[in-house]
Amino acid sequence: MDYKYVKDCWYVAGLSHEFKPSVLTKHAIAEQSLVIWRTAEGNVVAFDNRCCHKRFPISEGRFLDNGLLECAYHGLCYDATGTCVKIPAHPDGKIAPNARLQPYPVVEQDGLVWVWSGNPERASLFKPPRTPEIADSKWEAIDSGPMQIPANYLLLIENLLDITHFYPLHDGNIGDYANSEIPIELEEGETDGYRFVRTRRRTANYTQPPYFVDWFHYETVDRDHTHCMVSPGLTRVELRVAPPGELGTDKEHGYTLFHTHTPIDDRSHVWRWIVSCRANHMSKGDPSKSTAKRIAEMFPEVVDQDRWALEKQQHMMEFPDNGYSELFLRSDKALRRARQILAQMQHEESKVASVRRLNPVSTRAPEVAAE
Ligand code: FES
Ligand SMILES: [Fe+2]
C-alpha cells in the first residue's frame, strides 16, 4: 500500500503560546518549509520560508527596529504582509511587484495555530476543527510539545482509531486483555467540510488498568471511550469513567485528549498530544497533583510504546509487497474507513490540481526583472 498524505488540509503548526511577537519559527509541513511569526499587531502569519531573491531561508533573518523583516543574505526587507519594501542593492527604491513572500492561510483558534498547506483556492471549503477545552479555564490543558515521528501520519491515525493495541502494547499501564474484547460502535458524519470517523467503546463494571486508577481513582467503572478522526490533522479522544451506574454524575472523571498529526512528508510527521482534564480534578496516585499534571508526567511512557510500534511498522513498509496483503479484523473497520476518507480527499485534491495544470491561474504577479 502506498501511504501518502492529504495536502489540502488545515494542519496544526503549534500552540498559540509558542508564537511570540516578532520571533521567527521554522516549520516543515507537507514537504514545504514555512516561516511563521506573530506580528506586532498580534496576528500569526505564515509564508514560504524561501526569500524571493535567492531562496535563502527567511527564518534566518531578523526584525529591524522599524519592524521590517530583513533577509540575512542580501538584506531584502519584508513587511508583515510578506511584501518586499526595501532592497539595499536598489538605492533608487525600485522594487519589482513579484518581490514578495508566498503567503499561507492561517487560522488561530482555541489555543492552536492552523496552517492550510495545500491549494489556497480550496481553503474556504474546510474550517479548522474546534478544540474548545484547550483554551477554556474550566479545563487544565497540558501539551507534549512537537515530536518528530519517522512514520507516515496515517500509521498514527490508525493507531489511535484501533485501541485493541492497548493489549499487548500498553499492557500494565493503560491496557489489558479485557479492553480488546469491548465491542466497537462506529459513528460517521461531516463537520466543517471534513468527513469524520469515530469509534465508541462502552463497557460496564470494567476493572481499570493501573494508570487509569492512578488518574481517575476508581478500581471498577462504567466507561465510555471514543476516538474520533476529526480531520486528517486531528484526532479527538474522550474518556469518561465513573463508579458503576454513575456516569453523567459529579463522580465522573476522565479526559479529552487531542492528538495533532501534521505530515512532514510521506515518511514522517509531527505528533503532539494535548491532555485536558477538569481543572478541579486531582489524581489519586499523587493527591498533591492535578489529574492533568499527573497524566502529563506518566503518559510519555505510553507514547514511547506507540512511537516504537510506528517506527517498526514504517520500516516494514519499505519492503515491496511481493504478494503480501494485510488482514482486516472486525476491530479494523474504523481504520478502513479512515483510509477511504483520506484516499478520497487525495483524489479530490489531485483532480482539482490537474484541472489547474490544464488551466493555470497564477496567484503570483508575473516575473518582472528588477533592473
Ligand atoms: S536571498 Fe534573501 S536577500 Fe538574497
Ligand atoms: Fe497507543
Coordinates of C-alpha atoms and ligand atoms in Angstrom, one line a residue:
M1 CA 0.0 0.0 0.0
D2 CA 1.2 3.4 -0.9
Y3 CA 0.9 5.7 2.1
K4 CA 0.7 9.4 1.1
Y5 CA -0.9 12.3 2.9
V6 CA -3.6 14.9 2.3
K7 CA -2.2 18.2 1.2
D8 CA -5.4 20.3 1.0
C9 CA -6.0 20.4 4.7
W10 CA -5.6 22.6 7.9
Y11 CA -2.8 21.3 10.0
V12 CA -1.6 22.4 13.4
A13 CA 1.7 24.3 13.3
G14 CA 1.8 24.8 17.0
L15 CA 0.0 26.1 20.1
S16 CA -0.8 29.8 20.3
H17 CA 1.7 30.4 23.2
E18 CA 4.6 29.2 21.0
F19 CA 4.3 32.1 18.7
K20 CA 5.7 35.2 20.4
P21 CA 5.6 38.6 18.7
S22 CA 8.4 39.1 16.1
V23 CA 10.0 35.7 16.8
L24 CA 10.6 33.7 13.7
T25 CA 9.8 29.9 13.8
K26 CA 10.5 27.4 11.1
H27 CA 8.2 24.5 10.2
A28 CA 8.2 21.6 7.7
I29 CA 4.7 20.8 6.7
A30 CA 3.7 18.7 3.7
E31 CA 7.1 18.9 2.0
Q32 CA 7.2 22.7 2.3
S33 CA 9.4 24.9 4.5
L34 CA 7.4 27.6 6.2
V35 CA 8.3 30.6 8.4
I36 CA 5.7 31.6 10.9
W37 CA 5.6 34.5 13.3
R38 CA 3.2 36.7 15.3
T39 CA 3.2 40.3 14.1
A40 CA 3.5 43.3 16.4
E41 CA -0.3 43.7 16.0
G42 CA -0.8 40.2 17.3
N43 CA -1.7 38.2 14.2
V44 CA 0.0 35.0 13.3
V45 CA 1.3 34.9 9.7
A46 CA 2.9 32.2 7.6
F47 CA 5.0 32.3 4.4
D48 CA 7.1 30.1 2.2
N49 CA 10.4 30.2 4.0
R50 CA 12.3 31.0 0.8
C51 CA 13.4 34.6 0.3
C52 CA 12.0 35.6 -3.1
H53 CA 15.6 36.6 -4.2
K54 CA 17.8 33.5 -3.9
R55 CA 15.8 31.0 -1.8
F56 CA 17.7 31.8 1.4
P57 CA 15.7 30.7 4.5
I58 CA 13.9 33.8 5.7
S59 CA 13.7 32.2 9.2
E60 CA 17.4 33.0 9.5
G61 CA 16.6 36.7 9.1
R62 CA 15.9 39.3 11.8
F63 CA 13.5 42.0 12.6
L64 CA 14.8 45.6 12.4
D65 CA 13.8 48.4 14.7
N66 CA 11.4 49.6 12.1
G67 CA 9.5 46.2 12.3
L68 CA 10.7 45.0 8.9
L69 CA 12.0 41.5 8.4
E70 CA 15.4 41.5 6.9
C71 CA 16.8 38.5 4.9
A72 CA 20.2 37.5 6.3
Y73 CA 21.7 37.1 2.9
H74 CA 21.4 40.3 0.7
G75 CA 19.2 42.2 3.1
L76 CA 15.8 42.4 1.2
C77 CA 13.3 43.7 3.7
Y78 CA 9.7 42.5 4.0
D79 CA 6.6 43.8 5.9
A80 CA 4.1 41.7 7.7
T81 CA 2.2 41.0 4.5
G82 CA 5.3 39.5 3.0
T83 CA 5.8 42.3 0.6
C84 CA 9.4 43.3 -0.1
V85 CA 9.6 47.0 0.7
K86 CA 13.4 47.6 0.6
I87 CA 16.3 46.3 -1.4
P88 CA 19.8 47.5 -0.4
A89 CA 21.2 47.0 -3.9
H90 CA 18.4 49.2 -5.3
P91 CA 19.1 52.6 -3.7
D92 CA 16.7 54.2 -6.2
G93 CA 13.9 52.3 -4.3
K94 CA 12.8 50.3 -7.4
I95 CA 11.1 47.0 -6.3
A96 CA 9.5 44.5 -8.7
P97 CA 5.9 43.7 -8.0
N98 CA 6.7 40.0 -7.6
A99 CA 9.2 40.7 -4.9
R100 CA 7.2 39.1 -2.1
L101 CA 7.0 36.0 0.1
Q102 CA 4.3 33.5 -0.8
P103 CA 1.7 33.6 2.0
Y104 CA -0.1 30.6 3.5
P105 CA -3.6 30.8 5.0
V106 CA -3.5 30.8 8.9
V107 CA -6.3 30.5 11.5
E108 CA -5.6 30.9 15.2
Q109 CA -8.4 29.3 17.2
D110 CA -9.0 27.7 20.6
G111 CA -5.3 28.0 21.5
L112 CA -4.0 26.4 18.3
V113 CA -2.4 27.8 15.1
W114 CA -3.6 26.1 12.0
V115 CA -2.0 26.4 8.6
W116 CA -3.5 25.4 5.2
S117 CA -0.8 23.5 3.4
G118 CA -2.4 23.0 0.0
N119 CA -4.2 24.8 -2.8
P120 CA -5.2 28.1 -1.3
E121 CA -8.3 28.2 -3.6
R122 CA -9.8 25.3 -1.6
A123 CA -9.0 26.6 1.9
S124 CA -12.5 28.1 2.4
L125 CA -14.1 24.6 1.8
F126 CA -12.9 23.5 5.2
K127 CA -12.6 25.0 8.6
P128 CA -10.1 24.0 11.3
P129 CA -11.7 21.7 13.8
R130 CA -12.7 23.3 17.2
T131 CA -10.8 22.3 20.3
P132 CA -12.6 24.3 23.0
E133 CA -11.2 22.6 26.0
I134 CA -7.7 23.8 25.2
A135 CA -8.5 27.5 25.8
D136 CA -11.2 27.1 28.4
S137 CA -10.2 27.9 32.0
K138 CA -12.6 25.2 33.3
W139 CA -10.2 22.7 31.8
E140 CA -6.5 22.3 32.5
A141 CA -4.7 21.5 29.2
I142 CA -1.1 20.3 29.0
D143 CA 0.7 19.7 25.8
S144 CA 3.6 17.4 24.9
G145 CA 5.3 19.8 22.5
P146 CA 6.2 18.6 19.0
M147 CA 7.5 15.1 18.5
Q148 CA 9.0 14.2 15.1
I149 CA 8.0 10.7 14.3
P150 CA 9.7 8.8 11.4
A151 CA 6.5 7.2 10.1
N152 CA 3.7 8.2 7.8
Y153 CA 1.0 10.0 9.7
L154 CA -1.7 7.5 8.7
L155 CA 0.0 4.9 10.9
L156 CA -0.6 7.2 13.9
I157 CA -4.2 7.8 12.9
E158 CA -4.8 4.1 12.6
N159 CA -3.1 3.5 15.9
L160 CA -5.5 5.9 17.6
L161 CA -8.6 4.5 15.9
D162 CA -7.8 0.9 16.9
I163 CA -7.1 0.7 20.6
T164 CA -7.1 -3.1 20.6
H165 CA -3.4 -2.4 20.6
F166 CA -3.7 -1.5 24.3
Y167 CA -3.1 -5.2 24.7
P168 CA -0.3 -6.2 24.4
L169 CA 1.5 -2.8 23.6
H170 CA 0.3 -0.9 26.7
D171 CA -0.3 -3.9 28.9
G172 CA 0.1 -3.0 32.5
N173 CA -0.1 0.8 32.2
I174 CA -3.2 1.8 30.3
G175 CA -4.0 -1.5 28.7
D176 CA -5.2 -5.0 29.5
Y177 CA -6.6 -8.0 27.6
A178 CA -10.2 -7.2 28.5
N179 CA -10.0 -3.9 26.6
S180 CA -9.6 -5.9 23.3
E181 CA -12.9 -7.6 23.9
I182 CA -15.0 -4.5 24.2
P183 CA -17.4 -4.2 21.2
I184 CA -16.8 -1.2 18.9
E185 CA -19.6 1.1 17.6
L186 CA -18.7 3.1 14.5
E187 CA -20.0 6.6 14.0
E188 CA -19.5 8.8 11.0
G189 CA -20.5 12.2 9.8
E190 CA -19.3 15.5 8.4
T191 CA -18.2 18.7 10.2
D192 CA -16.6 21.8 8.8
G193 CA -16.1 20.1 5.4
Y194 CA -14.3 17.1 6.9
R195 CA -15.7 13.6 7.0
F196 CA -15.1 12.1 10.4
V197 CA -15.0 8.6 11.7
R198 CA -15.4 7.7 15.4
T199 CA -15.1 4.6 17.4
R200 CA -17.1 4.2 20.6
R201 CA -16.5 1.6 23.2
R202 CA -18.9 1.4 26.1
T203 CA -18.4 -1.0 28.9
A204 CA -19.8 -1.6 32.4
N205 CA -18.1 -3.0 35.5
Y206 CA -14.7 -2.7 33.9
T207 CA -11.6 -3.2 36.1
Q208 CA -9.3 -0.3 35.2
P209 CA -5.7 -0.8 34.3
P210 CA -3.3 0.8 36.9
Y211 CA -2.7 4.1 35.2
F212 CA -6.4 4.9 35.0
V213 CA -6.8 4.1 38.7
D214 CA -3.9 6.5 39.4
W215 CA -5.5 9.3 37.4
F216 CA -9.2 8.7 37.9
H217 CA -9.5 7.0 41.3
Y218 CA -11.9 4.1 40.8
E219 CA -10.9 0.4 40.5
T220 CA -14.1 -0.6 38.8
V221 CA -16.0 1.7 36.5
D222 CA -18.6 2.1 33.8
R223 CA -16.6 3.6 30.8
D224 CA -17.4 5.5 27.7
H225 CA -14.4 5.8 25.4
T226 CA -14.4 7.5 22.0
H227 CA -11.7 8.0 19.4
C228 CA -12.5 10.4 16.5
M229 CA -10.5 11.2 13.4
V230 CA -12.0 14.7 13.2
S231 CA -9.8 15.6 10.2
P232 CA -6.6 14.3 8.7
G233 CA -4.8 16.7 11.1
L234 CA -6.7 16.0 14.4
T235 CA -7.9 13.0 16.4
R236 CA -10.0 13.7 19.5
V237 CA -10.2 11.1 22.3
E238 CA -12.8 11.3 25.1
L239 CA -12.7 9.0 28.1
R240 CA -15.4 9.2 30.7
V241 CA -15.4 6.9 33.7
A242 CA -17.4 6.6 36.9
P243 CA -18.4 4.0 39.5
P244 CA -21.0 1.6 38.1
G245 CA -24.2 3.5 37.3
E246 CA -22.7 6.9 38.0
L247 CA -21.7 8.2 34.5
G248 CA -23.0 11.7 34.0
T249 CA -22.9 12.5 37.7
D250 CA -20.3 14.6 39.5
K251 CA -18.4 11.3 40.3
E252 CA -17.4 11.2 36.6
H253 CA -13.7 11.6 35.8
G254 CA -11.9 11.4 32.5
Y255 CA -10.1 13.5 29.9
T256 CA -10.3 14.9 26.4
L257 CA -7.1 14.1 24.6
F258 CA -6.2 15.8 21.4
H259 CA -3.7 14.3 19.1
T260 CA -2.5 16.5 16.2
H261 CA -0.7 14.8 13.3
T262 CA 0.9 17.1 10.8
P263 CA 2.7 15.4 7.9
I264 CA 6.3 16.5 7.1
D265 CA 6.4 14.1 4.1
D266 CA 5.4 10.6 3.2
R267 CA 7.6 9.1 5.8
S268 CA 7.5 11.4 8.8
H269 CA 5.1 13.6 10.7
V270 CA 4.9 15.8 13.8
W271 CA 2.8 14.4 16.6
R272 CA 1.6 16.3 19.6
W273 CA -0.8 15.3 22.3
I274 CA -2.7 17.8 24.5
V275 CA -4.5 16.4 27.5
S276 CA -7.4 18.3 29.0
C277 CA -9.0 17.4 32.4
R278 CA -11.5 19.3 34.5
A279 CA -9.4 21.9 36.3
N280 CA -10.5 20.9 39.8
H281 CA -9.8 17.1 39.4
M282 CA -6.9 15.8 41.4
S283 CA -5.2 12.5 40.9
K284 CA -5.3 9.5 43.2
G285 CA -1.7 8.5 42.6
D286 CA -0.4 11.8 43.9
P287 CA -3.2 13.8 45.6
S288 CA -1.0 16.9 45.5
K289 CA -1.1 16.9 41.7
S290 CA -4.0 17.6 39.4
T291 CA -5.1 14.8 37.1
A292 CA -3.8 16.6 34.0
K293 CA -0.4 17.1 35.5
R294 CA -0.2 13.5 36.7
I295 CA -1.2 12.3 33.2
A296 CA 1.3 14.6 31.6
E297 CA 4.2 13.1 33.7
M298 CA 3.1 9.5 33.2
F299 CA 1.7 9.5 29.6
P300 CA 5.2 9.8 27.8
E301 CA 5.9 6.2 28.8
V302 CA 2.7 5.1 26.8
V303 CA 3.6 7.4 23.9
D304 CA 7.1 5.9 23.7
Q305 CA 5.5 2.5 23.2
D306 CA 3.4 3.8 20.3
R307 CA 6.4 5.5 18.8
W308 CA 8.3 2.3 18.9
A309 CA 5.5 0.5 17.1
L310 CA 5.0 3.2 14.5
E311 CA 8.8 3.3 13.6
K312 CA 8.9 -0.5 13.3
Q313 CA 5.8 -0.5 11.1
Q314 CA 7.2 2.2 8.9
H315 CA 10.4 0.2 8.5
M316 CA 8.4 -2.8 7.3
M317 CA 6.6 -0.6 4.8
E318 CA 9.9 -0.2 3.0
F319 CA 9.8 -3.7 1.7
P320 CA 8.0 -4.5 -1.5
D321 CA 4.6 -6.3 -1.0
N322 CA 5.6 -9.3 -3.1
G323 CA 2.1 -10.8 -2.6
Y324 CA 1.7 -9.7 0.9
S325 CA -1.6 -8.1 1.9
E326 CA -2.8 -7.0 5.3
L327 CA -5.5 -8.9 7.2
F328 CA -8.5 -6.9 8.3
L329 CA -10.2 -7.7 11.6
R330 CA -13.6 -6.6 13.0
S331 CA -11.7 -4.0 15.1
D332 CA -10.2 -2.5 11.9
K333 CA -13.4 -1.2 10.5
A334 CA -12.8 2.4 11.6
L335 CA -9.3 2.3 10.3
R336 CA -10.5 1.1 6.9
R337 CA -13.0 4.0 6.7
A338 CA -10.2 6.4 7.7
R339 CA -8.1 5.1 4.8
Q340 CA -11.0 5.5 2.4
I341 CA -11.7 9.1 3.6
L342 CA -8.1 10.1 3.2
A343 CA -7.8 8.4 -0.2
Q344 CA -11.0 10.2 -1.3
M345 CA -9.6 13.6 -0.2
Q346 CA -6.3 13.0 -2.0
H347 CA -8.3 12.0 -5.1
E348 CA -10.4 15.2 -4.9
E349 CA -7.4 17.5 -4.5
S350 CA -5.4 15.8 -7.3
K351 CA -8.5 16.2 -9.6
V352 CA -8.6 19.9 -8.9
A353 CA -4.8 20.1 -9.2
S354 CA -4.9 18.5 -12.7
V355 CA -7.6 20.9 -13.9
R356 CA -5.4 23.7 -12.6
R357 CA -2.4 22.4 -14.5
L358 CA -4.5 22.5 -17.7
N359 CA -5.9 26.0 -16.9
P360 CA -3.2 27.6 -14.9
V361 CA -4.3 30.6 -12.7
S362 CA -1.3 32.3 -11.4
T363 CA -1.6 33.5 -7.9
R364 CA 1.7 35.4 -8.2
A365 CA 2.4 38.5 -10.2
P366 CA 4.3 37.9 -13.5
E367 CA 8.0 37.8 -13.3
V368 CA 9.3 41.3 -13.8
A369 CA 13.0 41.9 -13.9
A370 CA 14.0 44.4 -11.3
E371 CA 16.6 46.4 -13.2
Ligands
FES1 S1 18.4 35.6 -0.7 FE1 17.4 36.9 0.6 S2 18.2 38.8 0.1 FE2 19.2 37.5 -1.3
FE2 FE -1.2 3.5 21.9

